[in-house]
Amino acid sequence: MSTASAVHPAVTNGTFDVEKVRADFPALALEVNGHPLTYLDNAASAQKPRQVIQRMVTAYEREYSNVHRGLHFLANAATDAFEHAREAVRGFLNAESVDEIIFTRSGTGSINTVASSLGQSIGAGDEIILSIMEHHSNIVPWNFLRERKGAVIKWAPVTEEGAFDFEAFKALLSERTKIVAITQMSNVLGTVTPIKEIAAAAHAVGAKVVVDGCQAIVHMPVDVRDLDVDFYAITGHKLYAPTGIGVLYGRKALLEEMPPYEGGGEMIREVTEDYVTYGVPPHRFEAGTPPIVQAIGLGAAIEYVQSIGRERIAAHEHELSVYAHERLGALNSLRIIGTAPGKGGIISFEMKGAHPHDVATIIDRYGVAVRAGTHCAQPLLARYGTTATCRASFALYNTRADVDRLVDALVKAQDLFA
């Protein structure tokens, strides 16, 4: 289900040498306040390997032009590289056709594309089901339909430990349910949702299924055909690719029925004074000049991840997450939020007597980078009776030494606030 790519030199005997992988990432050699950078803010945005950076430099220096509409050498070179990236994404998601792969500006742009286009058929009283775990990017676009079309939003809950409550979700489904929009991995809890079962239940009542895969795509193999989802949104910058690039997967038959999201060049077939006819997917949803070099960078990032192997990466991150939970759980001053079985490498926590912003500022003095705040998930934090947390999140290049430096820095912060 993946595009071919060379095996990374760090891979031997079914595992990979994380130190050799770290050498690919220039930022990881930085020092912050006299300490080695311990980068644990990957759920917000991941660092980029030299292979991605250099591929983008090559695209700018030797292949750059606008795509699709030119007949000269550079236009053809840029188009070939751009469409190669689309094929890389298709294989990565195991989509049936490149016609199902739409390049957008971000995961947010992908979800807005679905909400704005599919949403044109939503009427007053139609129901949209979200989970309480959703990122604001998978809440606000649907809220537009509540404000503008009279749609009703229902919320699927999570348990105290952060597991998705599937039985409660099923009880929300009805003949009025039109859309189910659910994350595959929470950006706060790390909870992995049973998307395949969710999709089956939603389809049984005739609802369309939209998945926010921005976190999950980084940490686990994803097969959109096996999951049987209608739409799947991802972003590049969390996947070791540049900012400014996202992807929307959509079933071809659905995309062919949906009206365009934006109007402009590329997405049309014919424009006259009296009428406009639209192109076929994916171009119908790619108005204007696309993020060309960003897409090429995404293709390179996918090939980089595949060169190491998603199963190997998942095993490495799982082992690291277990170790981090053990070490952080031993700090009595911390409250860890989200302990669902099978969760991904994301740990949100509070420190007694200290605001998360203050904690993050103190540990930054020791070179440790975590995220602090709402994580664009205010309904979820309200469910746990808080307004902000610190969040440590892991990537393929993190190590046990990173976890140890995080714990040591938190102990110093704990002593300061005691």
Tab-separated table of C-alpha atoms in Angstrom:
chain	number	residue	atom	x	y	z
A	1	MET	CA	0.000	0.000	0.000
A	2	SER	CA	3.023	2.308	-0.137
A	3	THR	CA	5.136	3.871	-2.815
A	4	ALA	CA	8.565	2.382	-3.259
A	5	SER	CA	11.430	4.026	-1.403
A	6	ALA	CA	14.962	3.045	-0.462
A	7	VAL	CA	15.572	1.635	2.992
A	8	HIS	CA	17.178	4.160	5.322
A	9	PRO	CA	20.796	3.296	6.279
A	10	ALA	CA	19.754	3.423	9.948
A	11	VAL	CA	17.485	0.387	9.518
A	12	THR	CA	18.950	-3.010	10.437
A	13	ASN	CA	17.404	-6.237	11.707
A	14	GLY	CA	13.877	-4.854	11.774
A	15	THR	CA	14.655	-1.773	13.875
A	16	PHE	CA	16.355	1.563	13.336
A	17	ASP	CA	19.234	3.381	14.968
A	18	VAL	CA	17.600	6.501	16.349
A	19	GLU	CA	20.912	8.355	16.657
A	20	LYS	CA	21.551	7.924	12.928
A	21	VAL	CA	18.034	9.195	12.246
A	22	ARG	CA	18.569	12.208	14.514
A	23	ALA	CA	21.600	13.149	12.424
A	24	ASP	CA	19.211	13.821	9.519
A	25	PHE	CA	17.524	16.670	11.429
A	26	PRO	CA	19.665	19.838	11.621
A	27	ALA	CA	17.550	21.459	14.347
A	28	LEU	CA	18.274	18.644	16.787
A	29	ALA	CA	21.934	19.709	16.938
A	30	LEU	CA	20.975	23.105	18.374
A	31	GLU	CA	21.667	24.230	21.898
A	32	VAL	CA	19.098	26.271	23.840
A	33	ASN	CA	20.258	28.249	26.870
A	34	GLY	CA	23.434	26.181	26.936
A	35	HIS	CA	21.596	22.848	26.871
A	36	PRO	CA	20.991	20.422	24.000
A	37	LEU	CA	17.604	20.987	22.425
A	38	THR	CA	15.036	18.499	23.692
A	39	TYR	CA	12.233	18.941	21.189
A	40	LEU	CA	8.954	17.533	22.518
A	41	ASP	CA	6.497	19.780	20.659
A	42	ASN	CA	5.957	17.446	17.729
A	43	ALA	CA	2.159	17.371	17.929
A	44	ALA	CA	2.255	21.084	17.097
A	45	SER	CA	4.856	20.756	14.332
A	46	ALA	CA	7.721	18.361	13.649
A	47	GLN	CA	11.289	19.149	12.628
A	48	LYS	CA	12.385	18.531	9.026
A	49	PRO	CA	15.083	16.139	7.782
A	50	ARG	CA	17.778	17.259	5.348
A	51	GLN	CA	16.269	14.981	2.714
A	52	VAL	CA	13.085	17.081	2.668
A	53	ILE	CA	14.904	20.398	2.870
A	54	GLN	CA	17.248	19.494	0.018
A	55	ARG	CA	14.418	18.183	-2.149
A	56	MET	CA	12.682	21.539	-1.838
A	57	VAL	CA	15.901	23.421	-2.613
A	58	THR	CA	16.288	21.326	-5.759
A	59	ALA	CA	12.713	22.038	-6.756
A	60	TYR	CA	13.261	25.784	-6.413
A	61	GLU	CA	16.641	25.772	-8.122
A	62	ARG	CA	16.115	23.299	-10.967
A	63	GLU	CA	12.425	22.443	-11.427
A	64	TYR	CA	10.425	25.527	-10.586
A	65	SER	CA	7.543	26.788	-12.700
A	66	ASN	CA	3.784	26.824	-12.457
A	67	VAL	CA	2.202	23.428	-12.995
A	68	HIS	CA	-0.259	21.872	-15.434
A	69	ARG	CA	-0.709	24.742	-17.873
A	70	GLY	CA	2.764	25.172	-19.371
A	71	LEU	CA	4.408	23.410	-22.300
A	72	HIS	CA	8.042	24.301	-21.673
A	73	PHE	CA	10.734	22.232	-19.978
A	74	LEU	CA	10.464	23.697	-16.454
A	75	ALA	CA	6.663	23.565	-16.487
A	76	ASN	CA	6.811	19.880	-17.368
A	77	ALA	CA	9.495	19.204	-14.718
A	78	ALA	CA	7.481	20.961	-12.005
A	79	THR	CA	4.265	19.199	-13.031
A	80	ASP	CA	5.972	15.797	-12.974
A	81	ALA	CA	7.385	16.414	-9.493
A	82	PHE	CA	4.069	17.779	-8.211
A	83	GLU	CA	2.088	14.819	-9.525
A	84	HIS	CA	4.729	12.395	-8.243
A	85	ALA	CA	3.979	13.806	-4.800
A	86	ARG	CA	0.267	13.193	-5.345
A	87	GLU	CA	1.013	9.558	-6.166
A	88	ALA	CA	3.192	9.312	-3.045
A	89	VAL	CA	0.250	10.485	-0.926
A	90	ARG	CA	-2.118	8.109	-2.701
A	91	GLY	CA	0.118	5.168	-1.855
A	92	PHE	CA	0.664	6.358	1.703
A	93	LEU	CA	-3.102	6.399	2.318
A	94	ASN	CA	-3.821	3.420	0.055
A	95	ALA	CA	-6.392	5.464	-1.855
A	96	GLU	CA	-7.714	3.861	-5.001
A	97	SER	CA	-6.898	6.752	-7.338
A	98	VAL	CA	-4.852	9.940	-7.468
A	99	ASP	CA	-8.139	11.610	-8.410
A	100	GLU	CA	-9.088	11.181	-4.735
A	101	ILE	CA	-6.084	13.190	-3.490
A	102	ILE	CA	-6.635	16.946	-3.211
A	103	PHE	CA	-3.803	19.250	-2.204
A	104	THR	CA	-4.855	21.991	0.225
A	105	ARG	CA	-3.000	24.553	2.337
A	106	SER	CA	-3.348	22.513	5.574
A	107	GLY	CA	-5.423	19.984	7.468
A	108	THR	CA	-7.625	22.903	8.443
A	109	GLY	CA	-8.035	23.764	4.783
A	110	SER	CA	-8.979	20.162	4.037
A	111	ILE	CA	-11.748	20.062	6.648
A	112	ASN	CA	-13.050	23.463	5.561
A	113	THR	CA	-13.199	22.211	1.981
A	114	VAL	CA	-15.485	19.358	3.014
A	115	ALA	CA	-17.607	21.456	5.359
A	116	SER	CA	-18.097	24.251	2.834
A	117	SER	CA	-18.839	21.973	-0.108
A	118	LEU	CA	-20.689	19.060	1.474
A	119	GLY	CA	-22.310	21.523	3.837
A	120	GLN	CA	-24.286	23.118	1.016
A	121	SER	CA	-26.685	20.174	1.235
A	122	ILE	CA	-27.149	20.513	5.019
A	123	GLY	CA	-30.498	21.862	6.195
A	124	ALA	CA	-32.086	23.000	9.430
A	125	GLY	CA	-32.307	20.171	11.963
A	126	ASP	CA	-29.723	17.991	10.216
A	127	GLU	CA	-27.321	16.523	12.751
A	128	ILE	CA	-23.535	16.527	12.832
A	129	ILE	CA	-21.724	14.351	15.387
A	130	LEU	CA	-18.320	15.373	16.711
A	131	SER	CA	-16.300	13.979	19.583
A	132	ILE	CA	-15.491	16.126	22.585
A	133	MET	CA	-11.810	15.527	21.707
A	134	GLU	CA	-11.856	17.470	18.451
A	135	HIS	CA	-9.320	20.122	17.558
A	136	HIS	CA	-10.934	23.466	16.840
A	137	SER	CA	-10.199	22.842	13.141
A	138	ASN	CA	-12.746	20.027	13.293
A	139	ILE	CA	-15.258	22.044	15.323
A	140	VAL	CA	-15.449	25.563	13.939
A	141	PRO	CA	-16.187	24.650	10.277
A	142	TRP	CA	-19.158	22.571	11.442
A	143	ASN	CA	-20.235	25.360	13.767
A	144	PHE	CA	-20.548	27.531	10.658
A	145	LEU	CA	-23.237	25.111	9.486
A	146	ARG	CA	-24.958	25.365	12.856
A	147	GLU	CA	-24.915	29.172	12.641
A	148	ARG	CA	-25.771	29.515	8.963
A	149	LYS	CA	-27.852	26.466	8.124
A	150	GLY	CA	-29.516	25.518	11.408
A	151	ALA	CA	-27.629	22.242	11.770
A	152	VAL	CA	-27.492	20.517	15.167
A	153	ILE	CA	-24.157	19.454	16.666
A	154	LYS	CA	-24.025	16.456	18.989
A	155	TRP	CA	-20.995	15.515	21.054
A	156	ALA	CA	-19.645	11.994	21.566
A	157	PRO	CA	-18.020	11.755	25.033
A	158	VAL	CA	-14.835	10.210	26.365
A	159	THR	CA	-14.321	8.278	29.576
A	160	GLU	CA	-12.399	9.620	32.552
A	161	GLU	CA	-9.236	7.899	31.316
A	162	GLY	CA	-9.760	9.444	27.875
A	163	ALA	CA	-11.084	6.485	25.877
A	164	PHE	CA	-13.662	7.133	23.159
A	165	ASP	CA	-17.094	6.026	24.400
A	166	PHE	CA	-18.277	4.033	21.407
A	167	GLU	CA	-21.592	2.946	22.924
A	168	ALA	CA	-22.476	6.536	23.783
A	169	PHE	CA	-21.524	7.534	20.235
A	170	LYS	CA	-23.831	4.923	18.724
A	171	ALA	CA	-26.697	6.212	20.863
A	172	LEU	CA	-26.312	9.629	19.207
A	173	LEU	CA	-26.835	8.289	15.688
A	174	SER	CA	-30.225	8.805	14.093
A	175	GLU	CA	-31.895	9.204	10.716
A	176	ARG	CA	-31.112	12.924	11.013
A	177	THR	CA	-27.345	12.292	11.252
A	178	LYS	CA	-25.741	13.587	8.069
A	179	ILE	CA	-22.081	13.943	9.001
A	180	VAL	CA	-19.801	12.276	11.557
A	181	ALA	CA	-16.509	14.166	11.954
A	182	ILE	CA	-14.036	12.457	14.295
A	183	THR	CA	-10.314	12.578	14.954
A	184	GLN	CA	-8.379	9.337	14.624
A	185	MET	CA	-5.913	10.454	17.324
A	186	SER	CA	-6.513	13.171	19.893
A	187	ASN	CA	-3.900	15.918	19.854
A	188	VAL	CA	-4.308	16.292	23.638
A	189	LEU	CA	-4.974	12.806	24.998
A	190	GLY	CA	-3.251	10.698	22.372
A	191	THR	CA	-6.417	8.569	22.309
A	192	VAL	CA	-6.818	6.458	19.174
A	193	THR	CA	-10.438	6.115	18.097
A	194	PRO	CA	-11.974	2.998	16.453
A	195	ILE	CA	-12.504	4.702	13.100
A	196	LYS	CA	-13.420	1.558	11.191
A	197	GLU	CA	-16.235	0.753	13.638
A	198	ILE	CA	-17.303	4.402	13.773
A	199	ALA	CA	-17.526	4.511	9.978
A	200	ALA	CA	-19.590	1.332	9.802
A	201	ALA	CA	-22.067	2.627	12.385
A	202	ALA	CA	-22.327	6.023	10.683
A	203	HIS	CA	-22.832	4.534	7.233
A	204	ALA	CA	-25.616	2.340	8.616
A	205	VAL	CA	-27.714	5.491	9.124
A	206	GLY	CA	-26.588	7.064	5.845
A	207	ALA	CA	-24.111	9.574	7.302
A	208	LYS	CA	-20.857	10.688	5.673
A	209	VAL	CA	-17.654	10.167	7.672
A	210	VAL	CA	-14.944	12.841	7.873
A	211	VAL	CA	-11.739	11.940	9.716
A	212	ASP	CA	-9.167	14.358	11.103
A	213	GLY	CA	-6.019	12.324	10.564
A	214	CYS	CA	-3.489	15.076	11.229
A	215	GLN	CA	-2.020	13.309	14.277
A	216	ALA	CA	-2.702	9.685	13.362
A	217	ILE	CA	-1.015	9.797	9.955
A	218	VAL	CA	2.293	10.580	11.690
A	219	HIS	CA	2.231	7.684	14.116
A	220	MET	CA	0.511	4.704	12.509
A	221	PRO	CA	-0.204	3.054	9.150
A	222	VAL	CA	-3.426	4.390	7.621
A	223	ASP	CA	-5.473	2.608	4.944
A	224	VAL	CA	-8.476	4.709	3.938
A	225	ARG	CA	-10.032	1.857	1.994
A	226	ASP	CA	-9.820	-0.519	4.932
A	227	LEU	CA	-11.182	2.150	7.282
A	228	ASP	CA	-13.992	2.754	4.756
A	229	VAL	CA	-14.128	6.494	5.427
A	230	ASP	CA	-15.510	9.096	3.043
A	231	PHE	CA	-12.977	11.858	3.738
A	232	TYR	CA	-9.597	11.918	5.474
A	233	ALA	CA	-7.691	15.135	6.231
A	234	ILE	CA	-3.970	15.430	6.926
A	235	THR	CA	-1.381	18.190	7.226
A	236	GLY	CA	2.218	18.128	6.095
A	237	HIS	CA	4.039	20.048	8.815
A	238	LYS	CA	3.450	17.399	11.484
A	239	LEU	CA	4.647	14.700	9.050
A	240	TYR	CA	8.206	16.082	8.708
A	241	ALA	CA	7.094	18.073	5.650
A	242	PRO	CA	6.866	21.866	5.215
A	243	THR	CA	4.093	24.144	6.350
A	244	GLY	CA	1.521	25.341	3.840
A	245	ILE	CA	0.534	21.908	2.538
A	246	GLY	CA	-2.343	19.604	3.461
A	247	VAL	CA	-4.248	16.803	1.826
A	248	LEU	CA	-7.884	15.898	1.576
A	249	TYR	CA	-8.705	12.343	0.578
A	250	GLY	CA	-12.254	11.923	-0.659
A	251	ARG	CA	-14.120	9.077	-2.303
A	252	LYS	CA	-14.088	9.812	-6.009
A	253	ALA	CA	-17.830	9.296	-6.456
A	254	LEU	CA	-18.557	11.800	-3.670
A	255	LEU	CA	-16.065	14.357	-4.957
A	256	GLU	CA	-17.650	14.185	-8.393
A	257	GLU	CA	-21.019	15.123	-6.865
A	258	MET	CA	-19.736	17.954	-4.667
A	259	PRO	CA	-19.702	21.622	-5.746
A	260	PRO	CA	-16.354	23.446	-5.746
A	261	TYR	CA	-15.121	25.133	-2.585
A	262	GLU	CA	-13.250	28.000	-4.278
A	263	GLY	CA	-13.360	29.494	-7.750
A	264	GLY	CA	-10.499	30.542	-10.016
A	265	GLY	CA	-7.991	29.128	-12.421
A	266	GLU	CA	-7.274	25.394	-12.752
A	267	MET	CA	-10.602	24.264	-11.296
A	268	ILE	CA	-12.636	25.159	-14.396
A	269	ARG	CA	-13.299	23.460	-17.706
A	270	GLU	CA	-14.837	26.392	-19.572
A	271	VAL	CA	-15.643	30.003	-18.731
A	272	THR	CA	-17.932	32.159	-20.895
A	273	GLU	CA	-19.860	35.341	-20.313
A	274	ASP	CA	-22.988	33.321	-19.631
A	275	TYR	CA	-21.852	30.212	-17.748
A	276	VAL	CA	-18.957	28.330	-16.141
A	277	THR	CA	-18.333	24.589	-16.194
A	278	TYR	CA	-16.103	22.973	-13.596
A	279	GLY	CA	-13.291	20.486	-13.922
A	280	VAL	CA	-13.201	16.991	-12.498
A	281	PRO	CA	-11.650	16.053	-9.136
A	282	PRO	CA	-9.080	16.618	-7.823
A	283	HIS	CA	-8.541	19.807	-9.832
A	284	ARG	CA	-12.103	20.996	-9.178
A	285	PHE	CA	-10.980	21.609	-5.595
A	286	GLU	CA	-7.542	23.095	-6.350
A	287	ALA	CA	-8.326	26.624	-7.492
A	288	GLY	CA	-5.390	28.858	-8.380
A	289	THR	CA	-1.685	28.163	-8.180
A	290	PRO	CA	-1.238	25.309	-5.698
A	291	PRO	CA	1.489	24.955	-3.037
A	292	ILE	CA	3.845	23.396	-5.568
A	293	VAL	CA	7.148	23.080	-3.750
A	294	GLN	CA	5.387	22.354	-0.470
A	295	ALA	CA	3.660	19.382	-2.107
A	296	ILE	CA	6.984	18.173	-3.470
A	297	GLY	CA	8.382	18.462	0.066
A	298	LEU	CA	5.468	16.415	1.385
A	299	GLY	CA	6.225	13.707	-1.155
A	300	ALA	CA	9.831	13.648	0.018
A	301	ALA	CA	8.734	13.452	3.663
A	302	ILE	CA	6.500	10.488	2.901
A	303	GLU	CA	9.368	8.714	1.159
A	304	TYR	CA	11.584	9.461	4.162
A	305	VAL	CA	9.083	7.963	6.608
A	306	GLN	CA	8.648	4.917	4.388
A	307	SER	CA	12.413	4.432	4.202
A	308	ILE	CA	12.372	3.828	7.962
A	309	GLY	CA	9.024	2.020	8.057
A	310	ARG	CA	5.824	3.087	9.763
A	311	GLU	CA	5.606	-0.101	11.817
A	312	ARG	CA	9.153	0.463	13.105
A	313	ILE	CA	8.368	4.075	13.929
A	314	ALA	CA	5.157	3.082	15.735
A	315	ALA	CA	7.031	0.495	17.824
A	316	HIS	CA	9.744	2.993	18.742
A	317	GLU	CA	7.242	5.678	19.738
A	318	HIS	CA	5.152	3.205	21.737
A	319	GLU	CA	8.154	2.098	23.772
A	320	LEU	CA	9.091	5.724	24.352
A	321	SER	CA	5.552	6.635	25.390
A	322	VAL	CA	5.403	3.802	27.927
A	323	TYR	CA	8.723	4.918	29.404
A	324	ALA	CA	7.569	8.548	29.555
A	325	HIS	CA	4.324	7.607	31.320
A	326	GLU	CA	6.303	5.617	33.885
A	327	ARG	CA	8.752	8.430	34.606
A	328	LEU	CA	6.206	11.254	34.605
A	329	GLY	CA	3.755	9.174	36.619
A	330	ALA	CA	6.335	8.971	39.394
A	331	LEU	CA	6.209	12.753	39.884
A	332	ASN	CA	3.556	13.321	42.536
A	333	SER	CA	3.106	16.946	41.511
A	334	LEU	CA	1.826	16.005	38.054
A	335	ARG	CA	-1.687	15.123	36.942
A	336	ILE	CA	-1.569	13.269	33.621
A	337	ILE	CA	-4.717	13.723	31.532
A	338	GLY	CA	-5.391	10.848	29.168
A	339	THR	CA	-4.377	7.262	29.919
A	340	ALA	CA	-6.505	5.306	27.436
A	341	PRO	CA	-5.128	1.913	26.345
A	342	GLY	CA	-3.355	2.008	22.983
A	343	LYS	CA	-2.881	5.774	23.049
A	344	GLY	CA	-0.253	7.490	20.934
A	345	GLY	CA	2.881	9.329	22.014
A	346	ILE	CA	1.199	12.432	23.425
A	347	ILE	CA	1.145	13.234	27.151
A	348	SER	CA	-0.768	16.189	28.588
A	349	PHE	CA	-0.233	17.107	32.207
A	350	GLU	CA	-0.695	19.729	34.913
A	351	MET	CA	1.663	20.605	37.743
A	352	LYS	CA	0.131	21.388	41.123
A	353	GLY	CA	0.434	25.025	42.048
A	354	ALA	CA	1.828	26.147	38.705
A	355	HIS	CA	0.294	27.461	35.495
A	356	PRO	CA	1.275	25.443	32.393
A	357	HIS	CA	2.724	28.564	30.743
A	358	ASP	CA	5.044	29.071	33.708
A	359	VAL	CA	6.088	25.420	33.685
A	360	ALA	CA	6.884	25.536	29.959
A	361	THR	CA	8.874	28.739	30.423
A	362	ILE	CA	10.956	27.277	33.256
A	363	ILE	CA	11.826	24.015	31.504
A	364	ASP	CA	12.755	25.948	28.354
A	365	ARG	CA	15.677	27.292	30.393
A	366	TYR	CA	17.000	23.717	30.262
A	367	GLY	CA	16.430	23.352	26.525
A	368	VAL	CA	13.182	21.382	26.838
A	369	ALA	CA	10.442	22.399	24.390
A	370	VAL	CA	6.853	21.441	25.177
A	371	ARG	CA	3.533	23.061	24.281
A	372	ALA	CA	1.447	24.854	26.897
A	373	GLY	CA	-2.084	26.179	26.534
A	374	THR	CA	-5.441	24.990	25.257
A	375	HIS	CA	-4.036	23.006	22.293
A	376	CYS	CA	-7.039	24.250	20.274
A	377	ALA	CA	-9.238	21.825	22.219
A	378	GLN	CA	-11.171	23.918	24.717
A	379	PRO	CA	-14.267	21.666	24.944
A	380	LEU	CA	-12.043	18.728	25.870
A	381	LEU	CA	-10.132	20.647	28.538
A	382	ALA	CA	-13.441	21.860	29.991
A	383	ARG	CA	-14.539	18.217	30.241
A	384	TYR	CA	-11.527	17.618	32.519
A	385	GLY	CA	-12.109	20.785	34.520
A	386	THR	CA	-9.105	22.732	33.313
A	387	THR	CA	-8.283	25.533	30.903
A	388	ALA	CA	-4.692	24.663	29.954
A	389	THR	CA	-2.101	21.907	30.179
A	390	CYS	CA	1.484	21.213	29.236
A	391	ARG	CA	1.898	18.686	26.443
A	392	ALA	CA	4.913	16.576	25.572
A	393	SER	CA	4.657	14.807	22.235
A	394	PHE	CA	7.052	12.366	20.627
A	395	ALA	CA	8.395	11.794	17.141
A	396	LEU	CA	10.539	9.178	15.446
A	397	TYR	CA	13.735	11.022	16.465
A	398	ASN	CA	13.029	11.274	20.212
A	399	THR	CA	14.877	9.129	22.746
A	400	ARG	CA	14.772	8.002	26.359
A	401	ALA	CA	17.393	10.659	27.039
A	402	ASP	CA	14.847	13.266	25.893
A	403	VAL	CA	12.355	11.890	28.413
A	404	ASP	CA	14.979	11.956	31.151
A	405	ARG	CA	15.832	15.601	30.404
A	406	LEU	CA	12.112	16.455	30.485
A	407	VAL	CA	11.722	14.820	33.896
A	408	ASP	CA	14.866	16.468	35.286
A	409	ALA	CA	13.635	19.884	34.106
A	410	LEU	CA	10.191	19.298	35.619
A	411	VAL	CA	11.760	18.370	38.946
A	412	LYS	CA	13.624	21.689	38.922
A	413	ALA	CA	10.387	23.513	38.069
A	414	GLN	CA	8.594	21.598	40.818
A	415	ASP	CA	11.192	22.685	43.365
A	416	LEU	CA	10.860	26.283	42.203
A	417	PHE	CA	7.080	26.341	42.584
A	418	ALA	CA	6.967	24.354	45.819
